[in-house]
Tab-separated table of C-alpha atoms in Angstrom:
chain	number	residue	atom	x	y	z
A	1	UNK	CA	85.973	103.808	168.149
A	2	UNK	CA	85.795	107.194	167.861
A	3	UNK	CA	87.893	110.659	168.516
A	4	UNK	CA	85.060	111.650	171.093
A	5	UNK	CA	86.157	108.131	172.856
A	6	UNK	CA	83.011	106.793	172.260
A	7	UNK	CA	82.033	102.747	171.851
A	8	UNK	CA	80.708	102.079	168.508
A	9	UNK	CA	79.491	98.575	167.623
A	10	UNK	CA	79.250	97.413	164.351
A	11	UNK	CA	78.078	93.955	162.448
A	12	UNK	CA	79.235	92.480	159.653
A	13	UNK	CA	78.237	90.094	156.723
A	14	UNK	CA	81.397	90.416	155.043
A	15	UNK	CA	80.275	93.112	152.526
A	16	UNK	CA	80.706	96.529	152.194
A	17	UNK	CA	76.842	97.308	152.137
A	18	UNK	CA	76.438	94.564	154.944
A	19	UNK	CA	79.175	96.245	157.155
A	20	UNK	CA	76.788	98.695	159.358
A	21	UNK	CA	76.689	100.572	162.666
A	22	UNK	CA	74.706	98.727	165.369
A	23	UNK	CA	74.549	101.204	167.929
A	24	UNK	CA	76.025	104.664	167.852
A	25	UNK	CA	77.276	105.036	171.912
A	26	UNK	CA	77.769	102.462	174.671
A	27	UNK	CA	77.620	104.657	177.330
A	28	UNK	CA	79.083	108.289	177.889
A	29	UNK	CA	82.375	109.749	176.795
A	30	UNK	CA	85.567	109.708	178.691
A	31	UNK	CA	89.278	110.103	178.880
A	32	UNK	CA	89.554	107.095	180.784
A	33	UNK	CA	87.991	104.983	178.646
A	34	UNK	CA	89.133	101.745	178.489
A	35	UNK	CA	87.007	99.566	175.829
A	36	UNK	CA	84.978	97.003	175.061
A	37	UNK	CA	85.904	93.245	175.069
A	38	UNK	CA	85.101	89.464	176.417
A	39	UNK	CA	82.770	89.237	172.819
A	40	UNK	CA	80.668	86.243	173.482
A	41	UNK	CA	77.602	84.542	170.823
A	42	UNK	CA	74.953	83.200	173.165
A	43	UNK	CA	72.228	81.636	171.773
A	44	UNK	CA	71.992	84.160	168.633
A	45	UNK	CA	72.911	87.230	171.251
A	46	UNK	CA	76.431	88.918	171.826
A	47	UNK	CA	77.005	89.660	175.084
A	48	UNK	CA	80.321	91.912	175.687
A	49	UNK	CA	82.049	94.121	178.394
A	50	UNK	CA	82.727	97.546	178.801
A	51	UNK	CA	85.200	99.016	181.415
A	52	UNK	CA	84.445	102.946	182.190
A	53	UNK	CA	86.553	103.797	184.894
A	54	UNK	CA	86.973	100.294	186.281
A	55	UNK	CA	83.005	100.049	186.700
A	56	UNK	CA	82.444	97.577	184.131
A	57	UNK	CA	78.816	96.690	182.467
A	58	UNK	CA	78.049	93.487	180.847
A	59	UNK	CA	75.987	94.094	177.946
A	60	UNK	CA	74.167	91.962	175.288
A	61	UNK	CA	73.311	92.855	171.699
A	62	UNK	CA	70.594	91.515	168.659
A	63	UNK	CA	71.941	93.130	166.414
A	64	UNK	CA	69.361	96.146	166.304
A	65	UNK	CA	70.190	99.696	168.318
A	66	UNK	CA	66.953	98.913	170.469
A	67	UNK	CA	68.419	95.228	170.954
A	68	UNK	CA	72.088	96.654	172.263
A	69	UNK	CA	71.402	97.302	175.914
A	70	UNK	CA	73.412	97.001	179.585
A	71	UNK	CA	72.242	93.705	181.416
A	72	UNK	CA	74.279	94.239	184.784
A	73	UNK	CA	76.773	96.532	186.706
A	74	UNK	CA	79.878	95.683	188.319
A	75	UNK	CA	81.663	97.928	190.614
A	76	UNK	CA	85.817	97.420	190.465
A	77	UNK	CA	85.876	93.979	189.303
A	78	UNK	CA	84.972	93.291	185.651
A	79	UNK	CA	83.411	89.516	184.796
A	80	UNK	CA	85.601	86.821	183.177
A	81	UNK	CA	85.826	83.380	181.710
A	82	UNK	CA	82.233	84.258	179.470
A	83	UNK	CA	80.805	80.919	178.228
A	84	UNK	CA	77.738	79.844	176.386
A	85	UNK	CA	76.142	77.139	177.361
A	86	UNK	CA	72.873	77.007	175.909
A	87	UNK	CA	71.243	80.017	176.021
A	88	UNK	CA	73.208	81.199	179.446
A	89	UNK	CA	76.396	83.100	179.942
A	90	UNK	CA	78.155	81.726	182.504
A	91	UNK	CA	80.845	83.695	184.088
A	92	UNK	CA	83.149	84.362	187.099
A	93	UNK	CA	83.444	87.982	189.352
A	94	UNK	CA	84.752	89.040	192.256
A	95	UNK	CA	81.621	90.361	194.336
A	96	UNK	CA	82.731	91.237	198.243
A	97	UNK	CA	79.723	93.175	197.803
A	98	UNK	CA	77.438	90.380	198.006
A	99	UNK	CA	80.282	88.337	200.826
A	100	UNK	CA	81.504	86.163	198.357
A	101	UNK	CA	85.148	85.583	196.857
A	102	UNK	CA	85.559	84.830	193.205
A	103	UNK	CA	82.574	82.679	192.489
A	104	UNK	CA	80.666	81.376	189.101
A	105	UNK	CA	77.486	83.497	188.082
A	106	UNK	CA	75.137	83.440	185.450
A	107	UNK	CA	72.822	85.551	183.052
A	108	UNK	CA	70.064	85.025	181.215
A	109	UNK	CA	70.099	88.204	179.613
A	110	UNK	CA	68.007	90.166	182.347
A	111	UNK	CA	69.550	92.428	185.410
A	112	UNK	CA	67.325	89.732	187.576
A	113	UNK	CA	68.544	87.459	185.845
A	114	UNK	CA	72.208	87.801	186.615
A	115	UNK	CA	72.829	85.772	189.814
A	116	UNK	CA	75.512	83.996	191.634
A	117	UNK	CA	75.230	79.880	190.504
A	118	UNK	CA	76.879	79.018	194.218
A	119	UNK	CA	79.350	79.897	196.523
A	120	UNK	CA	81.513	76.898	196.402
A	121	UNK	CA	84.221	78.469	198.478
A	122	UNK	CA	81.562	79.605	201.375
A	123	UNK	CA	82.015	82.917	202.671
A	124	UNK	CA	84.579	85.659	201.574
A	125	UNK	CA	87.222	83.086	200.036
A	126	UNK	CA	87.124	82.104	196.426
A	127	UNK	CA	86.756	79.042	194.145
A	128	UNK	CA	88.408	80.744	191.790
A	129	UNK	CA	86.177	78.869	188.619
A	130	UNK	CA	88.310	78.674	185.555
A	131	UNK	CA	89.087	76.668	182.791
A	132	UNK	CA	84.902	77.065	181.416
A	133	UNK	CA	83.900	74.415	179.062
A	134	UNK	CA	80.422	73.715	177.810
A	135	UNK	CA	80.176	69.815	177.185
A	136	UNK	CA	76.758	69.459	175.566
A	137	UNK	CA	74.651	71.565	178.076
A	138	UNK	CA	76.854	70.771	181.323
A	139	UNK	CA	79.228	73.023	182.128
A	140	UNK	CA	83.034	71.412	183.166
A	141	UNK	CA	85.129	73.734	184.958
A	142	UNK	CA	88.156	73.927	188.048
A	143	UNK	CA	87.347	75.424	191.223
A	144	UNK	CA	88.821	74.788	194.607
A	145	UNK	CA	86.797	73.973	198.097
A	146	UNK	CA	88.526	73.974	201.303
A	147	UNK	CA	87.824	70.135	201.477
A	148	UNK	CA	89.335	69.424	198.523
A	149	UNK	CA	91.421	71.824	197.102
A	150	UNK	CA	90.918	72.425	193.201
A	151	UNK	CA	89.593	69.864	191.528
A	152	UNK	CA	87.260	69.215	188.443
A	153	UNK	CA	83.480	70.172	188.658
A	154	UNK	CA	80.723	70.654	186.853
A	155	UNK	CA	77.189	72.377	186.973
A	156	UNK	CA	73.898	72.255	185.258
A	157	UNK	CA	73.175	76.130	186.891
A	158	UNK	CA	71.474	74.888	189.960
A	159	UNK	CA	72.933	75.431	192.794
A	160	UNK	CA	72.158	71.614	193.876
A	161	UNK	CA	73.664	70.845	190.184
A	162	UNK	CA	77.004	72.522	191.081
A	163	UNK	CA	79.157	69.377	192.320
A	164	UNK	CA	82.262	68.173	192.845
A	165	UNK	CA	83.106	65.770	189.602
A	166	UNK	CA	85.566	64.043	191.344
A	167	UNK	CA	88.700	64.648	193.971
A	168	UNK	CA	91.414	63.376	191.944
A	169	UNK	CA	93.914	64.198	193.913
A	170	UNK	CA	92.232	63.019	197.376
A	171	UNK	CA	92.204	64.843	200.624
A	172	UNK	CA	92.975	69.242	200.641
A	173	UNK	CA	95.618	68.904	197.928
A	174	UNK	CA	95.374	70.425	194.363
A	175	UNK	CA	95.364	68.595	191.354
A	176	UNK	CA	96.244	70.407	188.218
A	177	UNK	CA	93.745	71.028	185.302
A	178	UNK	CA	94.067	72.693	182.158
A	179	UNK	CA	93.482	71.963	178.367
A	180	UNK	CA	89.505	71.187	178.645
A	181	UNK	CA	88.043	69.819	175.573
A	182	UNK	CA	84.759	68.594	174.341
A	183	UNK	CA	85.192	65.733	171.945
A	184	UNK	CA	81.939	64.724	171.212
A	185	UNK	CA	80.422	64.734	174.499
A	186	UNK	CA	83.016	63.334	176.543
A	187	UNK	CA	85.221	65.928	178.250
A	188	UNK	CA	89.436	65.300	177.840
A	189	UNK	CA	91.818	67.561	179.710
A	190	UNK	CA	95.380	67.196	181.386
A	191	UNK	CA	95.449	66.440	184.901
A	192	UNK	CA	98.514	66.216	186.978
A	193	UNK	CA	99.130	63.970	190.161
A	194	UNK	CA	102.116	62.561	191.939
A	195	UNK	CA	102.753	59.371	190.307
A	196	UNK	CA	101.525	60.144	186.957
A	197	UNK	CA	102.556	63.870	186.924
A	198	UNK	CA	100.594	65.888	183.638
A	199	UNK	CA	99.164	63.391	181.789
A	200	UNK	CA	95.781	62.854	179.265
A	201	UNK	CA	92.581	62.140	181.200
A	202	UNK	CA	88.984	62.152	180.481
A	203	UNK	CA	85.195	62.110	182.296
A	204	UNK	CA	81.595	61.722	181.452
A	205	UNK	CA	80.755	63.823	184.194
A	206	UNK	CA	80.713	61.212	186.785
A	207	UNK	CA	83.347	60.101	189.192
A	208	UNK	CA	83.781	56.847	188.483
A	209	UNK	CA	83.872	57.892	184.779
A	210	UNK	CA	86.304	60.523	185.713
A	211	UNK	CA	89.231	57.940	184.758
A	212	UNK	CA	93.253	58.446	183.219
A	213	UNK	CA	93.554	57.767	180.004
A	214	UNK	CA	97.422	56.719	179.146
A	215	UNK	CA	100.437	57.266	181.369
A	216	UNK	CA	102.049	58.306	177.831
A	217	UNK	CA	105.470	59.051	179.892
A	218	UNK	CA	105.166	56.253	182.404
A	219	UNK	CA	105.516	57.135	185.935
A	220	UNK	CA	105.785	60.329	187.733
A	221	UNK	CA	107.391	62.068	184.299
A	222	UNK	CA	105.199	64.506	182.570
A	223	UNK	CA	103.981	64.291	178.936
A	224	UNK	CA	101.473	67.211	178.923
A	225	UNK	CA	104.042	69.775	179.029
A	226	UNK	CA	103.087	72.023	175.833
A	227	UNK	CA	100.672	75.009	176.228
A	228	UNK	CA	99.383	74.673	173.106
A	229	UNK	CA	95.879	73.635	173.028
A	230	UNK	CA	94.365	70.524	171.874
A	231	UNK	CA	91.781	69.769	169.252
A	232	UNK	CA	88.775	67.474	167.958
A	233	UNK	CA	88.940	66.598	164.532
A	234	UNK	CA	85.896	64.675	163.849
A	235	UNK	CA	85.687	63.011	167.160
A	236	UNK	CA	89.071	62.514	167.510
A	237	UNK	CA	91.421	64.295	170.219
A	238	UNK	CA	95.369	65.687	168.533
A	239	UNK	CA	97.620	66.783	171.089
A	240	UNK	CA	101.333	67.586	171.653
A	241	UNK	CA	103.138	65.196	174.045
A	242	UNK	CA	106.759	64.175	175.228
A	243	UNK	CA	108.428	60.846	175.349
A	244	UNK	CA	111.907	60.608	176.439
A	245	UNK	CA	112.395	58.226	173.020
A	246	UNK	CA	110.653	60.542	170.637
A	247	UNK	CA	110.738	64.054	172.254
A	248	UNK	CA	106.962	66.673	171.878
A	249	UNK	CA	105.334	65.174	169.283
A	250	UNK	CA	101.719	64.888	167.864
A	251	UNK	CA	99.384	62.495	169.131
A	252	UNK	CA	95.846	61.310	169.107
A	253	UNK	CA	93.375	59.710	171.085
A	254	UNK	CA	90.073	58.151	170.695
A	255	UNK	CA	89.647	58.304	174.548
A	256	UNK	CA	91.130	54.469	175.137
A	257	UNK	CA	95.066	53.591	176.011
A	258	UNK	CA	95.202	51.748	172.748
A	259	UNK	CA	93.697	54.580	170.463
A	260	UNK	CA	95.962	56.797	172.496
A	261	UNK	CA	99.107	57.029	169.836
A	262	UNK	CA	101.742	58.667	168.892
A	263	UNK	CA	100.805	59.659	165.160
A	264	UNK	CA	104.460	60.868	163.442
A	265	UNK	CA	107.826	61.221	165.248
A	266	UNK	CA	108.336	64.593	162.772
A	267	UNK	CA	111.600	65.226	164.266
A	268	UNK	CA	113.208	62.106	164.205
A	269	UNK	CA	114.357	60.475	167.618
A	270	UNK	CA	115.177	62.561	170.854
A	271	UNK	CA	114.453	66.096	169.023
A	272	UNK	CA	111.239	68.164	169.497
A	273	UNK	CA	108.923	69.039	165.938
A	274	UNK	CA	107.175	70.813	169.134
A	275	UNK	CA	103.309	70.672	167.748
A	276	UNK	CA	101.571	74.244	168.309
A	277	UNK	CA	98.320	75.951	166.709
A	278	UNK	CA	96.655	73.341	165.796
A	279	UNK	CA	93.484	73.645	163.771
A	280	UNK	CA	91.306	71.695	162.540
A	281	UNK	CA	89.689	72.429	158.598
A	282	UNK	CA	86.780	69.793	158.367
A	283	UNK	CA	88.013	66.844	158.492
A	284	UNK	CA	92.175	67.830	158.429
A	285	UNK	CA	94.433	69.157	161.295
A	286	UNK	CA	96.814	71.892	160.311
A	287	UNK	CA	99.652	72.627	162.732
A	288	UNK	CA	103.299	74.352	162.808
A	289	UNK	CA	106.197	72.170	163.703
A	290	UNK	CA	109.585	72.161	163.384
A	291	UNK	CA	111.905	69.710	161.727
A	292	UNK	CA	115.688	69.658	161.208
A	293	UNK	CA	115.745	70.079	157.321
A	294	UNK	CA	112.804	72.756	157.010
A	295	UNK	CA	112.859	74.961	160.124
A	296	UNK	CA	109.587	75.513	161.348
A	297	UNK	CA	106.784	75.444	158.904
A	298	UNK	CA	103.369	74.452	158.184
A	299	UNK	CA	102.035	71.172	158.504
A	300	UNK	CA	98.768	69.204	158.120
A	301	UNK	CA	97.783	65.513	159.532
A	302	UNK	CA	94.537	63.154	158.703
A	303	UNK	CA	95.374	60.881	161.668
A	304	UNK	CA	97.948	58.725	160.052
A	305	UNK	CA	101.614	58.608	159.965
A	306	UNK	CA	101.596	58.577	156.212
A	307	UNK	CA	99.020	61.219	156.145
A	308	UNK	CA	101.032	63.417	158.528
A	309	UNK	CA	103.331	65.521	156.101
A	310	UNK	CA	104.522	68.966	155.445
A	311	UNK	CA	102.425	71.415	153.586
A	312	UNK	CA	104.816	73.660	151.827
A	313	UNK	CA	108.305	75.290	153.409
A	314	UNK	CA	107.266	78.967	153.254
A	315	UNK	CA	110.986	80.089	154.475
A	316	UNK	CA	112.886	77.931	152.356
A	317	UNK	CA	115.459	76.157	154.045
A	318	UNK	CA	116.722	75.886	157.603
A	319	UNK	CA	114.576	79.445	158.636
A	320	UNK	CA	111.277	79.229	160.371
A	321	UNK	CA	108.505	80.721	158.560
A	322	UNK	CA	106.768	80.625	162.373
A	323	UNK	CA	103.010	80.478	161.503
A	324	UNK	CA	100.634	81.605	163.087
A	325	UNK	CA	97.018	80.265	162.870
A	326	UNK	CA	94.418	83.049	162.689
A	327	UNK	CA	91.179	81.073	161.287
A	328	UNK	CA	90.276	77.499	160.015
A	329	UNK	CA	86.831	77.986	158.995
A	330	UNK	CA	86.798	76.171	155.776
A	331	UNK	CA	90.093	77.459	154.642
A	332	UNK	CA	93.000	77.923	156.690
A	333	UNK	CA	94.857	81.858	157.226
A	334	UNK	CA	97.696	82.054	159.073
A	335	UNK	CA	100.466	84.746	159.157
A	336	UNK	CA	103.981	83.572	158.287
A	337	UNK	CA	107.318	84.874	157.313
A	338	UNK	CA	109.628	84.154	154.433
A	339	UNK	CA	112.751	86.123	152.896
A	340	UNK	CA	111.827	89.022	150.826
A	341	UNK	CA	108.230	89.987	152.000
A	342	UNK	CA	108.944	89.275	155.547
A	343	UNK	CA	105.676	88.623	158.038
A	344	UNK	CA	102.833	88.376	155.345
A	345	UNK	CA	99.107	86.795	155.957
A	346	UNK	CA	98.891	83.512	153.849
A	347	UNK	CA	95.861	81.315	153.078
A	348	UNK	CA	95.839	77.739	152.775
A	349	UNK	CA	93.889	74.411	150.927
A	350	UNK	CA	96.360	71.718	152.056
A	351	UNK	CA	98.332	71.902	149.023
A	352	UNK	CA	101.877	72.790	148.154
A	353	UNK	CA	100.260	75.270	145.457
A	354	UNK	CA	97.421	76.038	146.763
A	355	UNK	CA	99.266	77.580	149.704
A	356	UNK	CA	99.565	81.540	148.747
């Protein structure tokens, strides 16, 4: 940014020298500027959005000045959800312009290029698309027809390959979907439905593989209740759930009710150790969670119960250090608190020491 309000974009190799101005101005000045955002890698590309008095511009980038150009306008409604899925940017907009609701689009880079995928929702309404999740070259997503409410769906960018995945909830009532996640080409996510109510399920992309997984909390109870998100660790799903026995804990599945398993009951018995930003470093899974002795710290997992321990009790005692999970890309940083320099970024290896 700029005093003169305008966009500057900038790359970075994580030098000095290497930190250099792409382009100097993404479109004119203005005192209602609003900013770029929505940064999203596409096949080598970044494509991004800029909002200049609520017209917003999806643009794309190489990396070069000449390579940072505008693909497509918008007028009043900016584009959401951006996802790569090979090298197309899937998205959803609001477009009455065209007489369509809230619909998935797509770009391959080009202002021809940018078109409406289908208008599942036919007419003015909307599908509402949401939840975006490339599992190797499909795209998953929610979306709601007037035949079936919202439901799971998937598309290959074709309008014939938009489809219904499967009504899980059968008839014009809603099931609900959130927490998609790619584990090695099968899609998991929590669905809820009267006599299950939010629990693990999981689909190869067809409906008969569109199946539950474990009733973890048996019957109509709920044991997807956490909004923090899931995570694959080398093929293998960690996610918080509840059990009236054992309270939110952390589990793990391999995609089978038997693999499906409560991995360490941190908090012993009815209490919650409450599993949130979880992260997976290679082949570990780092995670904050509380526990009666230690507050609520840091914590790391390789699957087991043995192997599920804490890493090192930043705010000694009884307070909550509370960390936050910025980055696990070989090393973990988090922020955290402690008595003395109060909310500090940290780095960590998985070791007591080695946690600074």
């Amino acid at each position: 940014f700029s005093e003169e309000f305008h966009d500057k974009l900038w790359k970075s190799d994580g030098t000095a020298a290497g930190t250099v101005l792409v382009k100097d101005d993404i479109g004119p000045e203005t005192l209602q500027y609003r900013g770029i955002s929505d940064f999203t890698a596409v096949n080598g590309a970044l494509y991004f959005v800029r909002d200049l008095d609520s017209t917003f511009t999806l643009w794309k980038s190489d990396g070069t000045a000449a390579g940072t150009v505008a693909v497509a306008n918008f007028l009043s409604n900016a584009p959401s959800n951006l996802t790569a899925v090979g090298g197309t940017l899937f998205f959803t907009i609001f477009r009455p312009e065209f007489r369509v609701g809230t619909e998935l689009w797509k770009s391959d880079g080009t202002a021809a290029g940018t078109v409406l995928v289908k208008d599942i929702n036919p007419g003015v309404g909307s599908s509402n698309p949401s939840h975006l999740t490339n599992v190797n070259g499909t795209l998953f997503f929610k979306a709601s027809h007037p035949d079936t409410g919202a439901e799971l769906w998937k598309s290959d960018g074709t309008a014939d390959g938009t489809v219904l995945v499967k009504d899980i909830v059968p008839g014009t009532a809603s099931t609900g979907l959130i927490n998609l996640t790619n584990v090695n080409g099968t899609l998991f996510f929590a669905a809820f439905t009267s006599e299950t109510g939010w629990e693990l399920w999981k689909s190869d992309g067809t409906a008969d593989g569109t199946v539950l997984v474990k009733d973890i909390e048996p019957g109509p109870g709920s044991s997807i209740r956490s909004t923090s998100l899931p995570v694959n660790v080398n093929g293998t799903l960690f996610f918080p759930a509840l059990q009236a026995a054992t309270g939110v804990e952390l589990w793990r599945s391999d995609g089978t009710p038997e693999g499906t398993v409560l991995v360490r009951d941190i908090a012993p018995g009815v209490s919650w150790s409450a599993p949130f930003e979880l992260t997976a470093v290679g082949s570990t899974l780092f995670f904050a969670a509380s526990h009666p002795e230690t507050g609520t710290e840091l914590w790391k997992s390789d699957g087991t119960e043995a192997g599920t321990v804490l890493v090192r009790d930043i705010n000694i005692g009884r307070g909550n250090s509370l960390p936050s999970i910025a980055s696990g890309l070989g090393r973990l940083f988090f922020a955290a608190s402690s008595t003395g320099p109060g909310r500090e970024p940290w780095t960590s290896d998985g070791t007591e020491a080695g946690t600074l």
